[in-house]
Amino acid sequence: VQPPAPPPAERSPAYETMKNLAVGNLNLESMLSHWVENGDPREAVCSWIVDNLEYVIDTIPSGYPRNLVNNGWYGSASALLYSAIALGSIAVTVVIVASSVVYHYRRKRIMRNAQVDFMFLVLAGCLLIAIGAVFYALEPTDGTCTAKEYQTMLGYTLSLVPLLVKAQAIN
């Protein structure tokens, strides 16, 4: 059972071009003699292509080269892009609000028992993860790609390590 053929828009024109390109014995002899004279096979083929450019262009299937439409880096997923930015921003806001609540009630007995310093480390990690989520939705550049990786990795480290330390201290 063979897999289905790709749609015509995704097919490479290489097979059609090679099927249409027929180099006769006279042309092969011309290339070989040029190769013997100059000693460079690449130069021989390239000079033959230059001399017979109209013939080579006629072998390219119709519809090529394709005219690609630039829809931006996100293509047609702009709604998803803006939703991801909005959700990341909401997560940043929630973490900031939670941090202010923890700071406000930091002197209460229940908060002191929960160890406020560890809670701030977990919240700082969550903030970095949320900022990294916003970076994932932005246009990829060297800066945003680096930032999203560092923000996410550092965020998970800051949010999980205090929990592991606390669990180890209890056990």
Short mmCIF file of N, CA, C and O in Angstrom, two decimals, residues 35-130:
data_model
loop_
_atom_site.label_atom_id
_atom_site.label_comp_id
_atom_site.label_asym_id
_atom_site.label_seq_id
_atom_site.Cartn_x
_atom_site.Cartn_y
_atom_site.Cartn_z
N TRP A 35 34.90 19.36 -21.29
CA TRP A 35 35.49 18.85 -20.06
C TRP A 35 36.95 18.46 -20.29
O TRP A 35 37.83 18.77 -19.50
N VAL A 36 37.21 17.78 -21.40
CA VAL A 36 38.58 17.36 -21.70
C VAL A 36 39.47 18.57 -21.94
O VAL A 36 40.62 18.61 -21.50
N GLU A 37 38.94 19.59 -22.62
CA GLU A 37 39.73 20.79 -22.91
C GLU A 37 40.06 21.58 -21.64
O GLU A 37 41.18 22.04 -21.45
N ASN A 38 39.07 21.75 -20.77
CA ASN A 38 39.25 22.61 -19.59
C ASN A 38 39.56 21.84 -18.32
O ASN A 38 40.03 22.43 -17.35
N GLY A 39 39.24 20.57 -18.26
CA GLY A 39 39.54 19.76 -17.08
C GLY A 39 38.56 19.94 -15.94
O GLY A 39 38.79 19.42 -14.85
N ASP A 40 37.47 20.64 -16.15
CA ASP A 40 36.51 20.87 -15.07
C ASP A 40 35.12 20.46 -15.54
O ASP A 40 34.52 21.12 -16.39
N PRO A 41 34.57 19.35 -15.00
CA PRO A 41 33.26 18.89 -15.46
C PRO A 41 32.13 19.87 -15.12
O PRO A 41 31.19 20.04 -15.89
N ARG A 42 32.26 20.53 -13.99
CA ARG A 42 31.22 21.48 -13.60
C ARG A 42 31.17 22.65 -14.58
O ARG A 42 30.10 23.09 -14.99
N GLU A 43 32.31 23.15 -14.96
CA GLU A 43 32.39 24.24 -15.94
C GLU A 43 31.80 23.81 -17.27
O GLU A 43 31.11 24.58 -17.94
N ALA A 44 32.02 22.56 -17.67
CA ALA A 44 31.50 22.05 -18.94
C ALA A 44 29.97 22.03 -18.92
O ALA A 44 29.32 22.49 -19.87
N VAL A 45 29.39 21.53 -17.83
CA VAL A 45 27.93 21.46 -17.74
C VAL A 45 27.34 22.86 -17.65
O VAL A 45 26.34 23.17 -18.31
N CYS A 46 27.94 23.72 -16.83
CA CYS A 46 27.41 25.08 -16.67
C CYS A 46 27.48 25.86 -17.97
O CYS A 46 26.54 26.59 -18.31
N SER A 47 28.54 25.71 -18.74
CA SER A 47 28.62 26.42 -20.02
C SER A 47 27.60 25.87 -21.00
O SER A 47 27.02 26.62 -21.79
N TRP A 48 27.32 24.56 -20.95
CA TRP A 48 26.28 24.00 -21.81
C TRP A 48 24.91 24.57 -21.43
O TRP A 48 24.11 24.89 -22.29
N ILE A 49 24.65 24.68 -20.12
CA ILE A 49 23.38 25.25 -19.65
C ILE A 49 23.25 26.69 -20.15
O ILE A 49 22.18 27.09 -20.62
N VAL A 50 24.31 27.47 -20.05
CA VAL A 50 24.26 28.87 -20.50
C VAL A 50 24.00 28.93 -22.00
O VAL A 50 23.19 29.74 -22.47
N ASP A 51 24.65 28.07 -22.77
CA ASP A 51 24.46 28.07 -24.23
C ASP A 51 23.06 27.62 -24.64
O ASP A 51 22.55 28.03 -25.67
N ASN A 52 22.43 26.76 -23.84
CA ASN A 52 21.12 26.19 -24.18
C ASN A 52 20.06 26.60 -23.17
O ASN A 52 19.19 25.79 -22.81
N LEU A 53 20.11 27.81 -22.68
CA LEU A 53 19.22 28.25 -21.60
C LEU A 53 17.75 28.19 -21.99
O LEU A 53 16.91 27.81 -21.17
N GLU A 54 17.40 28.57 -23.22
CA GLU A 54 16.00 28.54 -23.62
C GLU A 54 15.44 27.11 -23.55
O GLU A 54 14.33 26.88 -23.10
N TYR A 55 16.25 26.15 -24.00
CA TYR A 55 15.81 24.76 -23.95
C TYR A 55 15.61 24.30 -22.51
O TYR A 55 14.63 23.63 -22.20
N VAL A 56 16.53 24.67 -21.63
CA VAL A 56 16.43 24.27 -20.23
C VAL A 56 15.21 24.91 -19.58
O VAL A 56 14.48 24.26 -18.83
N ILE A 57 14.95 26.17 -19.88
CA ILE A 57 13.78 26.86 -19.31
C ILE A 57 12.49 26.21 -19.80
O ILE A 57 11.52 26.09 -19.05
N ASP A 58 12.47 25.75 -21.04
CA ASP A 58 11.27 25.10 -21.57
C ASP A 58 10.98 23.76 -20.90
O ASP A 58 9.84 23.28 -20.93
N THR A 59 11.98 23.14 -20.29
CA THR A 59 11.75 21.85 -19.61
C THR A 59 11.12 22.00 -18.24
O THR A 59 10.61 21.04 -17.69
N ILE A 60 11.13 23.21 -17.68
CA ILE A 60 10.54 23.44 -16.36
C ILE A 60 9.02 23.37 -16.51
O ILE A 60 8.45 24.02 -17.38
N PRO A 61 8.34 22.57 -15.68
CA PRO A 61 6.88 22.44 -15.80
C PRO A 61 6.18 23.78 -15.58
O PRO A 61 6.68 24.67 -14.90
N SER A 62 4.99 23.89 -16.17
CA SER A 62 4.24 25.14 -16.01
C SER A 62 3.83 25.30 -14.54
O SER A 62 3.59 24.33 -13.84
N GLY A 63 3.74 26.52 -14.11
CA GLY A 63 3.39 26.80 -12.71
C GLY A 63 4.59 26.97 -11.80
O GLY A 63 4.43 27.21 -10.61
N TYR A 64 5.79 26.81 -12.34
CA TYR A 64 7.00 26.98 -11.55
C TYR A 64 7.83 28.09 -12.17
O TYR A 64 7.83 28.25 -13.38
N PRO A 65 8.54 28.85 -11.45
CA PRO A 65 8.57 28.86 -9.99
C PRO A 65 7.27 29.40 -9.42
O PRO A 65 6.60 30.21 -10.03
N ARG A 66 6.95 28.92 -8.27
CA ARG A 66 5.70 29.31 -7.63
C ARG A 66 5.82 30.72 -7.08
O ARG A 66 6.89 31.16 -6.67
N ASN A 67 4.70 31.41 -7.04
CA ASN A 67 4.64 32.71 -6.39
C ASN A 67 4.06 32.50 -5.00
O ASN A 67 2.88 32.18 -4.85
N LEU A 68 4.89 32.62 -4.00
CA LEU A 68 4.45 32.40 -2.63
C LEU A 68 3.87 33.68 -2.05
O LEU A 68 4.38 34.77 -2.27
N VAL A 69 2.80 33.52 -1.30
CA VAL A 69 2.14 34.65 -0.66
C VAL A 69 2.65 34.71 0.78
O VAL A 69 2.61 33.72 1.51
N ASN A 70 3.14 35.86 1.17
CA ASN A 70 3.67 36.03 2.52
C ASN A 70 2.55 36.51 3.43
O ASN A 70 2.10 37.64 3.35
N ASN A 71 2.09 35.62 4.32
CA ASN A 71 1.05 35.97 5.28
C ASN A 71 1.63 36.32 6.64
O ASN A 71 0.93 36.29 7.63
N GLY A 72 2.89 36.62 6.69
CA GLY A 72 3.54 36.86 7.99
C GLY A 72 4.03 35.53 8.55
O GLY A 72 3.77 34.46 8.00
N TRP A 73 4.72 35.58 9.63
CA TRP A 73 5.32 34.37 10.17
C TRP A 73 4.27 33.44 10.75
O TRP A 73 4.47 32.24 10.86
N TYR A 74 3.10 33.94 11.12
CA TYR A 74 2.09 33.12 11.77
C TYR A 74 1.07 32.57 10.79
O TYR A 74 0.19 31.81 11.16
N GLY A 75 1.14 32.94 9.52
CA GLY A 75 0.21 32.43 8.51
C GLY A 75 -1.20 32.91 8.78
O GLY A 75 -1.45 34.09 9.00
N SER A 76 -2.14 31.98 8.80
CA SER A 76 -3.54 32.35 9.01
C SER A 76 -3.98 32.15 10.45
O SER A 76 -5.16 32.15 10.73
N ALA A 77 -3.05 31.94 11.37
CA ALA A 77 -3.38 31.66 12.76
C ALA A 77 -3.31 32.90 13.63
O ALA A 77 -2.89 32.83 14.78
N SER A 78 -3.70 34.05 13.12
CA SER A 78 -3.58 35.28 13.90
C SER A 78 -4.48 35.26 15.14
O SER A 78 -4.11 35.80 16.17
N ALA A 79 -5.66 34.64 15.06
CA ALA A 79 -6.54 34.57 16.23
C ALA A 79 -5.88 33.77 17.33
O ALA A 79 -5.93 34.14 18.51
N LEU A 80 -5.24 32.68 16.96
CA LEU A 80 -4.54 31.85 17.94
C LEU A 80 -3.36 32.62 18.54
O LEU A 80 -3.11 32.54 19.75
N LEU A 81 -2.68 33.39 17.72
CA LEU A 81 -1.54 34.19 18.18
C LEU A 81 -1.99 35.20 19.23
O LEU A 81 -1.41 35.28 20.31
N TYR A 82 -3.04 35.94 18.92
CA TYR A 82 -3.51 36.96 19.87
C TYR A 82 -4.11 36.32 21.12
O TYR A 82 -4.00 36.87 22.22
N SER A 83 -4.71 35.15 20.98
CA SER A 83 -5.23 34.45 22.16
C SER A 83 -4.10 34.01 23.07
O SER A 83 -4.21 34.11 24.30
N ALA A 84 -3.01 33.54 22.48
CA ALA A 84 -1.85 33.11 23.29
C ALA A 84 -1.24 34.30 24.02
O ALA A 84 -0.87 34.19 25.20
N ILE A 85 -1.14 35.44 23.35
CA ILE A 85 -0.60 36.63 24.01
C ILE A 85 -1.53 37.07 25.14
O ILE A 85 -1.08 37.42 26.23
N ALA A 86 -2.84 37.02 24.89
CA ALA A 86 -3.81 37.42 25.92
C ALA A 86 -3.74 36.49 27.13
O ALA A 86 -3.73 36.95 28.28
N LEU A 87 -3.69 35.18 26.88
CA LEU A 87 -3.62 34.23 28.00
C LEU A 87 -2.31 34.37 28.78
O LEU A 87 -2.31 34.30 30.02
N GLY A 88 -1.22 34.59 28.09
CA GLY A 88 0.05 34.82 28.78
C GLY A 88 0.00 36.09 29.62
O GLY A 88 0.50 36.12 30.75
N SER A 89 -0.62 37.13 29.09
CA SER A 89 -0.73 38.39 29.84
C SER A 89 -1.65 38.22 31.05
O SER A 89 -1.38 38.78 32.13
N ILE A 90 -2.72 37.46 30.88
CA ILE A 90 -3.60 37.18 32.03
C ILE A 90 -2.85 36.41 33.10
O ILE A 90 -2.97 36.69 34.29
N ALA A 91 -2.03 35.44 32.68
CA ALA A 91 -1.24 34.66 33.65
C ALA A 91 -0.25 35.55 34.39
O ALA A 91 -0.08 35.42 35.61
N VAL A 92 0.38 36.50 33.67
CA VAL A 92 1.29 37.44 34.33
C VAL A 92 0.53 38.27 35.36
O VAL A 92 1.00 38.45 36.49
N THR A 93 -0.66 38.73 34.99
CA THR A 93 -1.47 39.54 35.90
C THR A 93 -1.87 38.73 37.13
O THR A 93 -1.81 39.24 38.26
N VAL A 94 -2.29 37.49 36.95
CA VAL A 94 -2.70 36.65 38.07
C VAL A 94 -1.53 36.42 39.02
O VAL A 94 -1.69 36.48 40.26
N VAL A 95 -0.35 36.18 38.48
CA VAL A 95 0.82 35.96 39.33
C VAL A 95 1.16 37.23 40.11
O VAL A 95 1.50 37.16 41.31
N ILE A 96 1.07 38.38 39.47
CA ILE A 96 1.36 39.64 40.18
C ILE A 96 0.35 39.88 41.28
O ILE A 96 0.70 40.29 42.40
N VAL A 97 -0.93 39.60 41.01
CA VAL A 97 -1.97 39.77 42.04
C VAL A 97 -1.72 38.79 43.18
O VAL A 97 -1.82 39.16 44.37
N ALA A 98 -1.39 37.54 42.85
CA ALA A 98 -1.11 36.55 43.90
C ALA A 98 0.10 36.97 44.73
O ALA A 98 0.11 36.80 45.96
N SER A 99 1.10 37.54 44.09
CA SER A 99 2.28 38.02 44.84
C SER A 99 1.91 39.15 45.78
O SER A 99 2.40 39.21 46.92
N SER A 100 1.06 40.05 45.32
CA SER A 100 0.66 41.15 46.20
C SER A 100 -0.19 40.65 47.36
O SER A 100 -0.09 41.16 48.48
N VAL A 101 -1.01 39.63 47.13
CA VAL A 101 -1.80 39.05 48.23
C VAL A 101 -0.88 38.38 49.25
O VAL A 101 -1.05 38.55 50.47
N VAL A 102 0.10 37.64 48.77
CA VAL A 102 1.06 36.99 49.67
C VAL A 102 1.82 38.05 50.46
O VAL A 102 2.02 37.92 51.67
N TYR A 103 2.22 39.12 49.79
CA TYR A 103 2.95 40.18 50.49
C TYR A 103 2.06 40.85 51.53
O TYR A 103 2.53 41.17 52.64
N HIS A 104 0.81 41.07 51.19
CA HIS A 104 -0.10 41.74 52.12
C HIS A 104 -0.33 40.90 53.38
O HIS A 104 -0.41 41.44 54.49
N TYR A 105 -0.48 39.60 53.23
CA TYR A 105 -0.76 38.72 54.37
C TYR A 105 0.49 38.00 54.87
O TYR A 105 0.37 37.00 55.58
N ARG A 106 1.66 38.50 54.61
CA ARG A 106 2.90 37.80 54.96
C ARG A 106 3.11 37.64 56.46
O ARG A 106 3.82 36.75 56.90
N ARG A 107 2.48 38.48 57.28
CA ARG A 107 2.68 38.41 58.73
C ARG A 107 1.65 37.52 59.42
O ARG A 107 1.76 37.28 60.62
N LYS A 108 0.67 37.06 58.69
CA LYS A 108 -0.33 36.16 59.27
C LYS A 108 0.33 34.81 59.58
O LYS A 108 1.28 34.40 58.93
N ARG A 109 -0.22 34.14 60.59
CA ARG A 109 0.39 32.90 61.05
C ARG A 109 0.40 31.83 59.96
O ARG A 109 1.38 31.12 59.77
N ILE A 110 -0.68 31.71 59.23
CA ILE A 110 -0.76 30.67 58.19
C ILE A 110 0.26 30.90 57.08
O ILE A 110 0.82 29.96 56.54
N MET A 111 0.51 32.17 56.78
CA MET A 111 1.49 32.47 55.74
C MET A 111 2.91 32.21 56.24
O MET A 111 3.74 31.73 55.48
N ARG A 112 3.17 32.55 57.50
CA ARG A 112 4.50 32.28 58.05
C ARG A 112 4.77 30.78 58.10
O ARG A 112 5.88 30.33 57.83
N ASN A 113 3.73 30.00 58.41
CA ASN A 113 3.89 28.54 58.42
C ASN A 113 4.13 27.99 57.01
O ASN A 113 4.78 26.97 56.85
N ALA A 114 3.56 28.65 56.04
CA ALA A 114 3.75 28.21 54.65
C ALA A 114 5.09 28.68 54.09
O ALA A 114 5.44 28.32 52.97
N GLN A 115 5.82 29.47 54.85
CA GLN A 115 7.14 30.01 54.48
C GLN A 115 7.04 30.93 53.26
O GLN A 115 7.09 30.50 52.11
N VAL A 116 6.90 32.19 53.56
CA VAL A 116 6.67 33.22 52.56
C VAL A 116 7.81 33.27 51.53
O VAL A 116 7.55 33.47 50.34
N ASP A 117 9.03 33.06 51.96
CA ASP A 117 10.14 33.09 51.01
C ASP A 117 9.99 32.04 49.92
O ASP A 117 10.21 32.31 48.74
N PHE A 118 9.59 30.82 50.33
CA PHE A 118 9.36 29.78 49.33
C PHE A 118 8.19 30.13 48.41
O PHE A 118 8.22 29.86 47.23
N MET A 119 7.17 30.73 48.97
CA MET A 119 6.02 31.11 48.15
C MET A 119 6.42 32.16 47.12
O MET A 119 5.97 32.10 45.96
N PHE A 120 7.26 33.11 47.51
CA PHE A 120 7.72 34.11 46.55
C PHE A 120 8.59 33.50 45.45
O PHE A 120 8.53 33.91 44.30
N LEU A 121 9.41 32.51 45.81
CA LEU A 121 10.21 31.83 44.79
C LEU A 121 9.32 31.09 43.80
O LEU A 121 9.55 31.14 42.58
N VAL A 122 8.29 30.41 44.30
CA VAL A 122 7.37 29.70 43.41
C VAL A 122 6.64 30.70 42.52
O VAL A 122 6.49 30.49 41.31
N LEU A 123 6.20 31.82 43.09
CA LEU A 123 5.50 32.83 42.30
C LEU A 123 6.43 33.49 41.28
O LEU A 123 6.01 33.80 40.16
N ALA A 124 7.70 33.70 41.65
CA ALA A 124 8.66 34.26 40.69
C ALA A 124 8.85 33.29 39.52
O ALA A 124 8.92 33.70 38.35
N GLY A 125 8.92 32.00 39.82
CA GLY A 125 9.02 31.00 38.76
C GLY A 125 7.79 31.01 37.86
O GLY A 125 7.90 30.94 36.63
N CYS A 126 6.61 31.11 38.47
CA CYS A 126 5.38 31.17 37.67
C CYS A 126 5.34 32.43 36.81
O CYS A 126 4.85 32.39 35.67
N LEU A 127 5.85 33.53 37.33
CA LEU A 127 5.90 34.77 36.56
C LEU A 127 6.82 34.60 35.34
O LEU A 127 6.47 35.01 34.23
N LEU A 128 7.97 33.98 35.54
CA LEU A 128 8.88 33.76 34.42
C LEU A 128 8.28 32.81 33.38
O LEU A 128 8.46 33.01 32.17
N ILE A 129 7.55 31.80 33.83
CA ILE A 129 6.88 30.89 32.89
C ILE A 129 5.83 31.65 32.09
O ILE A 129 5.71 31.47 30.86
N ALA A 130 5.06 32.51 32.74
CA ALA A 130 4.03 33.28 32.04
C ALA A 130 4.64 34.25 31.04
O ALA A 130 4.14 34.41 29.93
#
